[in-house]
Coordinates of C-alpha atoms in Angstrom, one line a residue:
X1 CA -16.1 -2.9 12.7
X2 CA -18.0 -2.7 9.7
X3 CA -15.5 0.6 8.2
X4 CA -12.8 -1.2 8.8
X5 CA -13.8 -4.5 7.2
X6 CA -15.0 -2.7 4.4
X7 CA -11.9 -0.9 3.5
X8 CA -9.7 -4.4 4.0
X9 CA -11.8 -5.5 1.4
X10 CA -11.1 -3.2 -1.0
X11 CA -7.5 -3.8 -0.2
X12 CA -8.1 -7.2 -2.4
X13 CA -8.6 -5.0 -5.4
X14 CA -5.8 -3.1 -5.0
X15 CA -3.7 -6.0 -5.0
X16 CA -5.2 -6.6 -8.3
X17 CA -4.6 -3.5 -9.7
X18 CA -0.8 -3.7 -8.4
X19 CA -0.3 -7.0 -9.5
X20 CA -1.7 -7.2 -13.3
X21 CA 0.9 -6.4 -15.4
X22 CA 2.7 -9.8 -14.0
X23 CA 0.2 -12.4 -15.9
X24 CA -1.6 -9.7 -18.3
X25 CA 2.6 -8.3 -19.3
X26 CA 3.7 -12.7 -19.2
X27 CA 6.0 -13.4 -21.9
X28 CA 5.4 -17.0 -23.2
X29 CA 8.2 -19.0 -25.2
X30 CA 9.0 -17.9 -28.3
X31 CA 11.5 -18.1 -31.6
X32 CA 12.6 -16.4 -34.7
X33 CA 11.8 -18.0 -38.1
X34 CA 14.2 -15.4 -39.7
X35 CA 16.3 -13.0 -39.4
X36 CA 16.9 -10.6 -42.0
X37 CA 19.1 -7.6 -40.6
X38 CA 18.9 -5.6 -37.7
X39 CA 16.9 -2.4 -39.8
X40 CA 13.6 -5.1 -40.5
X41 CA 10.4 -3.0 -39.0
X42 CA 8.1 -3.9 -37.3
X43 CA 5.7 -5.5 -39.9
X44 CA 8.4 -7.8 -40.8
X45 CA 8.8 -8.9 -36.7
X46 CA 5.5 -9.2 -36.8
X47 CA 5.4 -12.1 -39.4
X48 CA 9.2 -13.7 -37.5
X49 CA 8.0 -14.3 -34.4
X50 CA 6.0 -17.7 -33.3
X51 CA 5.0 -18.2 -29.8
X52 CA 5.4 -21.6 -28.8
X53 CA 3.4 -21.3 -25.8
X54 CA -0.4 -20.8 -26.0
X55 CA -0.7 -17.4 -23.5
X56 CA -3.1 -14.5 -24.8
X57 CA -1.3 -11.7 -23.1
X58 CA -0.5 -8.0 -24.5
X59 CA 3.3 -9.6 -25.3
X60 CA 1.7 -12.1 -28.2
X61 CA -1.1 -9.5 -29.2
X62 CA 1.4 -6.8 -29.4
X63 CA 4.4 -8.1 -30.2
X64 CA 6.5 -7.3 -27.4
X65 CA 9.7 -9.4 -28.0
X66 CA 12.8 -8.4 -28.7
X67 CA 13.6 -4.5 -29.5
X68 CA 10.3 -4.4 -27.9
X69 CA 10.2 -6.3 -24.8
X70 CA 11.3 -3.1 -22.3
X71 CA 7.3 -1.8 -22.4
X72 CA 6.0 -4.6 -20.8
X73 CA 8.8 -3.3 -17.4
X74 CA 7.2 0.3 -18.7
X75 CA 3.7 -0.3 -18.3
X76 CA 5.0 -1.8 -15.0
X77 CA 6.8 1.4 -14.0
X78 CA 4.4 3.5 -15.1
X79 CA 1.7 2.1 -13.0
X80 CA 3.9 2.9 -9.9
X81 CA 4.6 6.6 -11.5
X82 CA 1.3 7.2 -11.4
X83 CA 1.2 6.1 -7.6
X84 CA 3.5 8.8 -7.1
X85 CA 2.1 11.4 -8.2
X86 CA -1.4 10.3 -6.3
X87 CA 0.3 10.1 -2.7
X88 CA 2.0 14.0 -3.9
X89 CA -1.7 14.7 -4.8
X90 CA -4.3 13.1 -2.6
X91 CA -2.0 13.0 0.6
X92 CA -2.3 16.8 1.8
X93 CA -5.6 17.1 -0.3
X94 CA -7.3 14.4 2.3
X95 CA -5.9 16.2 5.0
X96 CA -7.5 19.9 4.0
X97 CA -11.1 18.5 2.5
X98 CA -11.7 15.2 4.1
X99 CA -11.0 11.7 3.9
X100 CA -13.9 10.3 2.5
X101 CA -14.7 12.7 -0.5
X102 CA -11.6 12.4 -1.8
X103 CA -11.0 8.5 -1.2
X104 CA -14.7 8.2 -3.4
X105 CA -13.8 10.3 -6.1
X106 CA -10.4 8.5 -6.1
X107 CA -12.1 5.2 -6.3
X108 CA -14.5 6.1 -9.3
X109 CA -11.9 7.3 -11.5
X110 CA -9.4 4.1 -10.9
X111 CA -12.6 1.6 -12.2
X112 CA -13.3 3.9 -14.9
X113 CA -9.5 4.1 -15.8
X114 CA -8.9 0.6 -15.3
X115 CA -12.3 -1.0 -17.7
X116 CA -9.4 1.7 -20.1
X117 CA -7.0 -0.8 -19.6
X118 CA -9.1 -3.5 -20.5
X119 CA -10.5 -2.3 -24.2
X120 CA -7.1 -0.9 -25.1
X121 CA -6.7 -0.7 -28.7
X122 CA -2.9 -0.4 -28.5
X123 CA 0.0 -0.3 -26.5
X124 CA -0.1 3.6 -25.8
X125 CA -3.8 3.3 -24.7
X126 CA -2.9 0.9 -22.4
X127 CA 0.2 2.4 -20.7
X128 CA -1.6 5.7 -20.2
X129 CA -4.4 3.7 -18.5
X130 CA -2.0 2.0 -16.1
X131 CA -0.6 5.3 -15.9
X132 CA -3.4 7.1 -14.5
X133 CA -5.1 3.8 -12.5
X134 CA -1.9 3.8 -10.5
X135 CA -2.0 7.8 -10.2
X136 CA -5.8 6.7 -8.5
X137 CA -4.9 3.4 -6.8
X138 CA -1.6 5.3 -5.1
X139 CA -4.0 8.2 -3.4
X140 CA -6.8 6.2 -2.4
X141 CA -4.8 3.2 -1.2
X142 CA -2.8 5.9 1.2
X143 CA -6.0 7.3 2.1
X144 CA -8.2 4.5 2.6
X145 CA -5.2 3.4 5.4
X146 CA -5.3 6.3 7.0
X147 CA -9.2 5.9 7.0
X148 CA -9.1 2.8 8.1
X149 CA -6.9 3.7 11.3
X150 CA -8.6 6.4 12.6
X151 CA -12.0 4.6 12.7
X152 CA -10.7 2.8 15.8
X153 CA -8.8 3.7 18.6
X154 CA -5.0 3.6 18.8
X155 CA -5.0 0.3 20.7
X156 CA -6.7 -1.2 17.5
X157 CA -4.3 0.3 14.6
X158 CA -2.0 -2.6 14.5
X159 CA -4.4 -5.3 14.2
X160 CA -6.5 -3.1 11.5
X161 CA -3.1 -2.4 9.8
X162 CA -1.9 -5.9 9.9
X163 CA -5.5 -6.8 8.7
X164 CA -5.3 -4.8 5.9
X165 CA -2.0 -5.3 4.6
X166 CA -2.9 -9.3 4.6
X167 CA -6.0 -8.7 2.6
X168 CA -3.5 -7.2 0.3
X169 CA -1.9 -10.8 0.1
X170 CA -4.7 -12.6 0.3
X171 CA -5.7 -10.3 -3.4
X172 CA -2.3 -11.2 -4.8
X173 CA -3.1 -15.1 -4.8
X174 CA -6.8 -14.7 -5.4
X175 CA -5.2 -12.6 -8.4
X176 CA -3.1 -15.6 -9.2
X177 CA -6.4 -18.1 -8.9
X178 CA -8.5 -15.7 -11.1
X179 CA -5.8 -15.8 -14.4
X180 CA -5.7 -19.8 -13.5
X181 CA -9.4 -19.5 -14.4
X182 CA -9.5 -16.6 -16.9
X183 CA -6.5 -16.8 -19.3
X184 CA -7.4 -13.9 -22.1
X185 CA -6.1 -10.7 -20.3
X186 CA -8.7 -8.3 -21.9
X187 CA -11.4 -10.8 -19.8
X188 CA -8.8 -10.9 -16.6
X189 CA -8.2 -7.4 -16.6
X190 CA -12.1 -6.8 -16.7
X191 CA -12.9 -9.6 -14.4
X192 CA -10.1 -7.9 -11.7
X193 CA -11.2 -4.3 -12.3
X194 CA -15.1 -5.1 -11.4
X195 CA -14.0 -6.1 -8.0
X196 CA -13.7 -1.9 -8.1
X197 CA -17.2 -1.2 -8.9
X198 CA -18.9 -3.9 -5.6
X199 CA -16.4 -2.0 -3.5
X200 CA -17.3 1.4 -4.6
X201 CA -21.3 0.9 -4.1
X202 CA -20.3 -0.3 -0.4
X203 CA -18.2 2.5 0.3
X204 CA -20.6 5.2 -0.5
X205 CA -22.2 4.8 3.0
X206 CA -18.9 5.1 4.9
X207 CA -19.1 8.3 7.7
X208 CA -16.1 10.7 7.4
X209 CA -12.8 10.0 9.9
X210 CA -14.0 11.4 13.2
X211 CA -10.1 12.0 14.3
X212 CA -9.8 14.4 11.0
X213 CA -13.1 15.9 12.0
X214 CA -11.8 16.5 15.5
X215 CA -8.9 17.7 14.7
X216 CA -10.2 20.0 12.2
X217 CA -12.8 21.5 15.1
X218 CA -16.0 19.8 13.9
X219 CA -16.1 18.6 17.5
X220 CA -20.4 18.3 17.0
X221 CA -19.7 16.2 13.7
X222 CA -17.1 13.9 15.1
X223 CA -19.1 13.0 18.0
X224 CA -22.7 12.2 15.2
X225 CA -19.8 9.7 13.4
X226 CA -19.0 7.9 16.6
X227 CA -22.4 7.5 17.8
X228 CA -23.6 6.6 14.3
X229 CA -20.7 3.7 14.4
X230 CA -21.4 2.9 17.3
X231 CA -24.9 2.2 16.4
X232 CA -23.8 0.0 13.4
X233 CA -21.6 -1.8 16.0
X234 CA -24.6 -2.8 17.9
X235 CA -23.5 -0.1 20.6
X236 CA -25.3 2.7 22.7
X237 CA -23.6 5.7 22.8
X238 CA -26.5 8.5 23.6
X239 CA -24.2 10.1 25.9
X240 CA -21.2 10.3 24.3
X241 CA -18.8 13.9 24.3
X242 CA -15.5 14.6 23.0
X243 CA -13.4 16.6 25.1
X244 CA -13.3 20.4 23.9
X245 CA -9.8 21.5 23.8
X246 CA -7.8 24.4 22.6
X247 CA -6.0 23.1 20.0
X248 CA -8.4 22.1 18.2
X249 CA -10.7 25.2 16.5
X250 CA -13.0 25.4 14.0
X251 CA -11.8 25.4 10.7
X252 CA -8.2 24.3 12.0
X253 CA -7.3 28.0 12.3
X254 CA -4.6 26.7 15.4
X255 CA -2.9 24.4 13.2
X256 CA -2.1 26.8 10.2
X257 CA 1.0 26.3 8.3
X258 CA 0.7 22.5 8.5
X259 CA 1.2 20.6 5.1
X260 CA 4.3 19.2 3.5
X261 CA 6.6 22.3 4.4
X262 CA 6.4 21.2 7.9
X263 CA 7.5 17.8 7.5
X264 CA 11.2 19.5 6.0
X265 CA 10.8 22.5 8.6
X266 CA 9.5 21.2 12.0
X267 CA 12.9 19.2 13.4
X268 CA 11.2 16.0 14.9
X269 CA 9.3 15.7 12.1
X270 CA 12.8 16.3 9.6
X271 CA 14.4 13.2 10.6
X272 CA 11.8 11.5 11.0
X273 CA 10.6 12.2 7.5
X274 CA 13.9 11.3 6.3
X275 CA 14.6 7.7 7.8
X276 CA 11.3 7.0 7.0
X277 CA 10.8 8.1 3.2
X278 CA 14.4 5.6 3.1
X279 CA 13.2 2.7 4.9
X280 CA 9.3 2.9 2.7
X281 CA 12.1 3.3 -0.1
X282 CA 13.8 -0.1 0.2
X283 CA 10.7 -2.1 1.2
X284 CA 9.2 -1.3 -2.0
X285 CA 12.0 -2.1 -3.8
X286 CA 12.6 -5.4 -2.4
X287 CA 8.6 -6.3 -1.8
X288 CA 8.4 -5.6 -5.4
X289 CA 11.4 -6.4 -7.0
X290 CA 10.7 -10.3 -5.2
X291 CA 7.0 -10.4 -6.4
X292 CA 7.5 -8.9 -10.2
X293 CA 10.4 -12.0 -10.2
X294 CA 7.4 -15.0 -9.5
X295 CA 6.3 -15.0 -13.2
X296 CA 10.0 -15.6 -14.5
X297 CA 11.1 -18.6 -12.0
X298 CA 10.7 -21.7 -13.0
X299 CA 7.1 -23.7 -12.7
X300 CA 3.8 -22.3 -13.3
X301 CA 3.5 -19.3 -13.3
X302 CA -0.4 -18.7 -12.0
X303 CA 0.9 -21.3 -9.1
X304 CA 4.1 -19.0 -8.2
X305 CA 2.2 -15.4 -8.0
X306 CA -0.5 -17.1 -5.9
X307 CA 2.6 -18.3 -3.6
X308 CA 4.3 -15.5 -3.8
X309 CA 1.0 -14.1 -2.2
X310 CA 0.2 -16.6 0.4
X311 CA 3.5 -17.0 2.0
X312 CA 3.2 -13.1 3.3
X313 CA 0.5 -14.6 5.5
X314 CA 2.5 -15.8 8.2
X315 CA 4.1 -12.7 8.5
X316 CA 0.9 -11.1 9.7
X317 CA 0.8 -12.5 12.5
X318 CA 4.4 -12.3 13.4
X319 CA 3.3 -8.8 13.4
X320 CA 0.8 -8.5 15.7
X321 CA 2.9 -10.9 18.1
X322 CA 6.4 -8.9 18.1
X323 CA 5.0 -5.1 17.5
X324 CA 2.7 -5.5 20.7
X325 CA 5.9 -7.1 23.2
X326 CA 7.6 -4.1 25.3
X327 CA 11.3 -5.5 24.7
X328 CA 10.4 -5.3 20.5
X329 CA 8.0 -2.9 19.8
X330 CA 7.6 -1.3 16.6
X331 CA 11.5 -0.3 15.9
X332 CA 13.3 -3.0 16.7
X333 CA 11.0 -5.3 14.9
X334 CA 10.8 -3.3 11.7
X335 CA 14.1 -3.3 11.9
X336 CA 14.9 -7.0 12.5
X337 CA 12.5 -8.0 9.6
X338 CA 14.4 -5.9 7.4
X339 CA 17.6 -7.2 8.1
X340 CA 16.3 -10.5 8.1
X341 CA 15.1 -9.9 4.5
X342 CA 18.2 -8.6 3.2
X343 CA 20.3 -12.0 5.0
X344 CA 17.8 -14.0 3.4
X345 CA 18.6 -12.6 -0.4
X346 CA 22.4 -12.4 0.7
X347 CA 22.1 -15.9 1.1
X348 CA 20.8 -16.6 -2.6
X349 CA 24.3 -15.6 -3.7
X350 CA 25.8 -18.3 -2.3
X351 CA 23.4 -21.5 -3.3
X352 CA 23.5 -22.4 -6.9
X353 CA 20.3 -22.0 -9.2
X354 CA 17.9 -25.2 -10.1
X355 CA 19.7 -27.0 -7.5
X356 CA 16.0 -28.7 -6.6
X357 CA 16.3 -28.6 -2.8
X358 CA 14.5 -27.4 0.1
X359 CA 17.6 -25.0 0.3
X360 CA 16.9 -23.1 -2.7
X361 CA 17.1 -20.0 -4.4
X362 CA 13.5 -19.8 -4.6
X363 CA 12.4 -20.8 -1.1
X364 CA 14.8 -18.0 0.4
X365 CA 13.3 -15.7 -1.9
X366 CA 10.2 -16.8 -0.6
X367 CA 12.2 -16.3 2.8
X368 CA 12.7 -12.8 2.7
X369 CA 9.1 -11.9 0.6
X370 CA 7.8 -13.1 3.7
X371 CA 10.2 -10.9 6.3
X372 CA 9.8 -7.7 4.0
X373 CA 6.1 -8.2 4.0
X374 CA 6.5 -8.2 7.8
X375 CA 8.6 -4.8 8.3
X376 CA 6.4 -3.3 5.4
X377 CA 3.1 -3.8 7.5
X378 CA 4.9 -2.2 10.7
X379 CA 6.2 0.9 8.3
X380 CA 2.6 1.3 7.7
X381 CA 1.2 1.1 11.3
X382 CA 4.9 2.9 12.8
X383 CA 4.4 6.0 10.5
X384 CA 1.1 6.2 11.2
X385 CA 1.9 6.5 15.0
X386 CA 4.9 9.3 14.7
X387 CA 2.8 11.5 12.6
X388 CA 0.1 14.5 14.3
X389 CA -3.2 13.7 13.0
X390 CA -3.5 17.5 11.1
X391 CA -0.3 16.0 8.9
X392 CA -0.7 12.2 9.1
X393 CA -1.8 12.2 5.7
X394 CA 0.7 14.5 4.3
X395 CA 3.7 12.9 6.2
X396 CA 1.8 9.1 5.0
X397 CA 1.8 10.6 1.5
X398 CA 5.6 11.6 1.5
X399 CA 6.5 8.7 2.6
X400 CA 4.3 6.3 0.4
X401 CA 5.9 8.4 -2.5
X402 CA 9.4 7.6 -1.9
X403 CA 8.2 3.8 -1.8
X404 CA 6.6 4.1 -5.3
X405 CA 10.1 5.0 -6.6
X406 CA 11.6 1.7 -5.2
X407 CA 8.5 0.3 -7.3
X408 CA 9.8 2.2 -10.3
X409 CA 12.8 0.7 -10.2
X410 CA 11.9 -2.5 -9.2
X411 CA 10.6 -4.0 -12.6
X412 CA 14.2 -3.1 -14.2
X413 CA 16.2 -4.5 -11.1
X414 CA 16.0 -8.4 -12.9
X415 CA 17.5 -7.1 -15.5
X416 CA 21.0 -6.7 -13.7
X417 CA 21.5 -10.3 -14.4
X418 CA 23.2 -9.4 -17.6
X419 CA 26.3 -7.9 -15.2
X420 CA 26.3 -11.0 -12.9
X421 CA 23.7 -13.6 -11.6
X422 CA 23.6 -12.6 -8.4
X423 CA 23.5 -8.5 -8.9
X424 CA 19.4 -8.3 -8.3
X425 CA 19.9 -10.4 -4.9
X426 CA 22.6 -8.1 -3.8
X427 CA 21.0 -5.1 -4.3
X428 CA 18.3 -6.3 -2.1
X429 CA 20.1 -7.3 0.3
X430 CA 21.9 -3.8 1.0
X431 CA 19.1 -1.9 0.7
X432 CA 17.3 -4.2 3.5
X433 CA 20.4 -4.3 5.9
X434 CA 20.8 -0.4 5.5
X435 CA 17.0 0.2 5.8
X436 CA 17.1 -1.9 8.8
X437 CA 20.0 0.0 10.6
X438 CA 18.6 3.5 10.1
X439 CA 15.4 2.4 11.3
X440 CA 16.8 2.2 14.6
X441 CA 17.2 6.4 15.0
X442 CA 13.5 6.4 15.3
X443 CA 11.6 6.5 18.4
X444 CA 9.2 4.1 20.1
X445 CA 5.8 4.5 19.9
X446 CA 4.4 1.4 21.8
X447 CA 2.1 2.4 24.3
X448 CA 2.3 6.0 23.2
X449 CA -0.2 8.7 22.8
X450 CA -1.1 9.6 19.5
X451 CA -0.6 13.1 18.8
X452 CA -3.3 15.6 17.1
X453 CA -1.0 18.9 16.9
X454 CA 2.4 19.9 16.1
X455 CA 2.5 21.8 19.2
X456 CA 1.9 17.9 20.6
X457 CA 4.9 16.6 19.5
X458 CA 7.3 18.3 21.8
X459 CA 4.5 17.8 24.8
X460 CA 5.2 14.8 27.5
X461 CA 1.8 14.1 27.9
X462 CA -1.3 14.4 25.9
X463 CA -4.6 14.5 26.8
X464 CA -7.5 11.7 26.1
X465 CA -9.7 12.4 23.2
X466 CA -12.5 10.7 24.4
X467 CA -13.1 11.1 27.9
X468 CA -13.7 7.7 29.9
X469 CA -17.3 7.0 30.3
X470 CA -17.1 7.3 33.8
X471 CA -16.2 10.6 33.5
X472 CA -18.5 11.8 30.9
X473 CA -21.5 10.4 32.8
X474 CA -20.6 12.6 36.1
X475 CA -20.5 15.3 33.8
X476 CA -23.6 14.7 31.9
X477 CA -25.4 14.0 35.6
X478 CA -23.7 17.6 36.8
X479 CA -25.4 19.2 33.8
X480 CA -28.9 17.6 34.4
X481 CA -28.7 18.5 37.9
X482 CA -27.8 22.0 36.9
X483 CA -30.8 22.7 35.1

């Protein structure tokens, strides 16, 4: 599907976006000439410092050594701040005016914001800019997933989610390729922030999500947006009809009181909410914590983001293999991904560093990039399935938010190495074995209907949106023959 494609795409510049302060924020090798006392300013650090290592990155135009070195981690932080505050935001506000106008204006701001971080004329300048790109890139990634899904039918999400969330990889080594190529990081952070504007101009034709239409009663509008993609699709649909059920009224007058408040009130949703916002916690931090590390091993360092990228790939399909089989499904495979990931980084504590082997520090941190990529990409396509369309958003938003604090603290986890080697590793391993374990109190949803309502949650069985065409031709045949 054209929609679908479209937003994958776009997924490439998020990756960008996400992954910019690792070469733009890359600290090349350095020494002191002198050292006067601990009181010298700036000026005089300024004049000290002599980079041995010809990078042109906001460390050497800056000076962000020493006393100064934590705002490169900042920026970092901030950027997933910001992605905070825009799942808070953008999350419920998606699910009250639409999908589409608010993934647009979304996406306008974050190129404007981001051509910011590219002529910054100082340090503040550019944090602020990361801040606000990330309080963009955090609502309209969230909603351009949950547009992305409900384009298709539920049989389709995992392969569009899987589908998206490896374009996401696929922008993490193309990232790595492009500051290969383009080494000033004023010129990278413009060349990766243009990638915006080519996605914005092919976005402006996208329809609204028929699903949110639906559910919010524009039954007339929802069915124009499945016959117009089914047109693009090289499909007739002339006689296509949405089912006209109770639930669903115009202006979403049966679904008031949905919003965040539910997700704390309503009790399926309460636990849900809370296993959920915990396991999206920990595979931020260790997705994160694992990439933000490929700049500081050893080797090149353009080489080791693009590989940190590209080994996610085979996880993809491990995805769509395991999610899809009846004895795995989507819990017990999230769950064995993530406690997969955190054996993997348990096992770092126990093989020495630079040992040069295939049994390395670096290739099982490779190891268990690869298996949180994996139960990342089912979070994504599980939490989408236990959420009611009126409060998939909001409850996707929630969620999303508690991730971007695992991203917070992610760029400061390396720096637990000044307590013990081994600290950064063991912290991602816990917080994958105990993600993994709670994961387990959640339902199935494999083969499940998807549910629109609240009042759906607690129903055994749920009607078909969209009738079967066998049906809806009877009934368009009864109606001509009526006349």
């Amino acid at each position: 599907m054209l929609e679908a494609a479209e937003r994958r795409g776009f997924k490439v510049y998020m990756a960008c976006q996400s992954m910019l302060i690792v070469l733009v924020g890359s600290t090349p090798e350095y020494h002191i000439e002198q050292q006067d006392d601990a009181a010298a300013g700036r000026q005089e650090l300024h004049q000290q410092v002599t980079f041995t290592e010809d990078i042109d990155s906001i460390v050497t135009e800056w000076f962000l050594v020493k006393q100064q070195a934590y705002k490169v981690s900042l920026a970092g932080s901030l950027f997933f701040a910001g992605l905070l505050v825009g799942n808070i935001v953008f999350g419920p506000l998606s699910d009250k005016i639409g999908r589409r106008p608010v993934y647009l204006t979304g996406l306008f701001f974050e190129v404007v914001f981001g051509y910011m971080t590219a002529l910054a004329p100082n340090y503040e300048v550019f944090a602020v800019s990361r801040l606000l790109v990330g309080l963009m890139n955090g609502g309209i990634g969230l909603v351009s997933f949950v547009l992305t899904q409900e384009y298709v039918g539920k049989s389709y999400w995992a392969m569009t989610g899987t589908l998206t969330s490896m374009s996401f990889a696929i922008g993490i080594a193309l990232f790595g390729a492009l500051g290969y190529f383009i080494r000033p990081w004023r010129s990278l952070a413009t060349a990766a922030n243009s990638l915006g504007v080519l996605f914005f101009l092919l976005s402006v034709t996208l329809p609204e999500s028929p699903r949110w239409l639906y559910s919010q009663g524009q039954t007339e509008r929802a069915e124009e947006v499945l016959r117009y993609m089914a047109l693009r699709n090289g499909n007739a649909a002339n006689h296509l009809v949405l089912q006209r059920v109770g639930n669903a009224k115009a202006g979403n007058h049966g679904n008031m009181g949905t919003g965040v408040l539910q997700l704390v009130l309503h009790p399926v949703l309460r636990l849900r909410t809370m296993v959920l916002m915990y396991v999206w916690y920990a595979c931020s931090l260790v997705y994160y914590g694992l990439t933000f590390g490929a700049s500081e091993t050893s080797g090149n360092r353009y080489v080791n983001v693009a590989m940190y990228g590209l080994v996610e790939l085979p996880a993809y399909p491990l995805c769509i293999y395991f999610i899809n089989k009846h004895w795995a499904g989507r819990r017990k495979s999230m769950a064995g991904f993530l406690c997969l990931a955190g054996t993997a980084c348990l096992c770092t504590t126990f093989i020495p560093e630079n040992t040069g082997t295939l049994l390395s520090v670096t290739s099982l941190a490779l190891l268990g990039k690869l298996m949180v990529s994996a139960a990342f990409n089912i979070a994504y396509i599980y939490t989408s399935e236990l959420y009611p369309t009126v409060i998939r958003n909001a409850g996707l938003g929630v969620c999303s938010m508690s991730s971007r604090i695992g991203g917070i603290l992610a760029p400061f986890v390396p720096s637990m190495r000044a307590f013990h080697t081994s600290m950064p590793f063991t912290v991602f391993c816990l917080s994958g074995l105990s993600a993994g374990c709670l994961g387990l109190l959640l339902p199935e949803t494999l083969n499940g209907p998807v549910a629109e309502t609240l009042e759906e949650l607690n129903s055994i069985t749920r009607s078909r949106v969209l009738e079967s065409k066998a049906l809806l031709y009877e009934d368009n045949k009864r109606k001509s023959n009526n006349k």
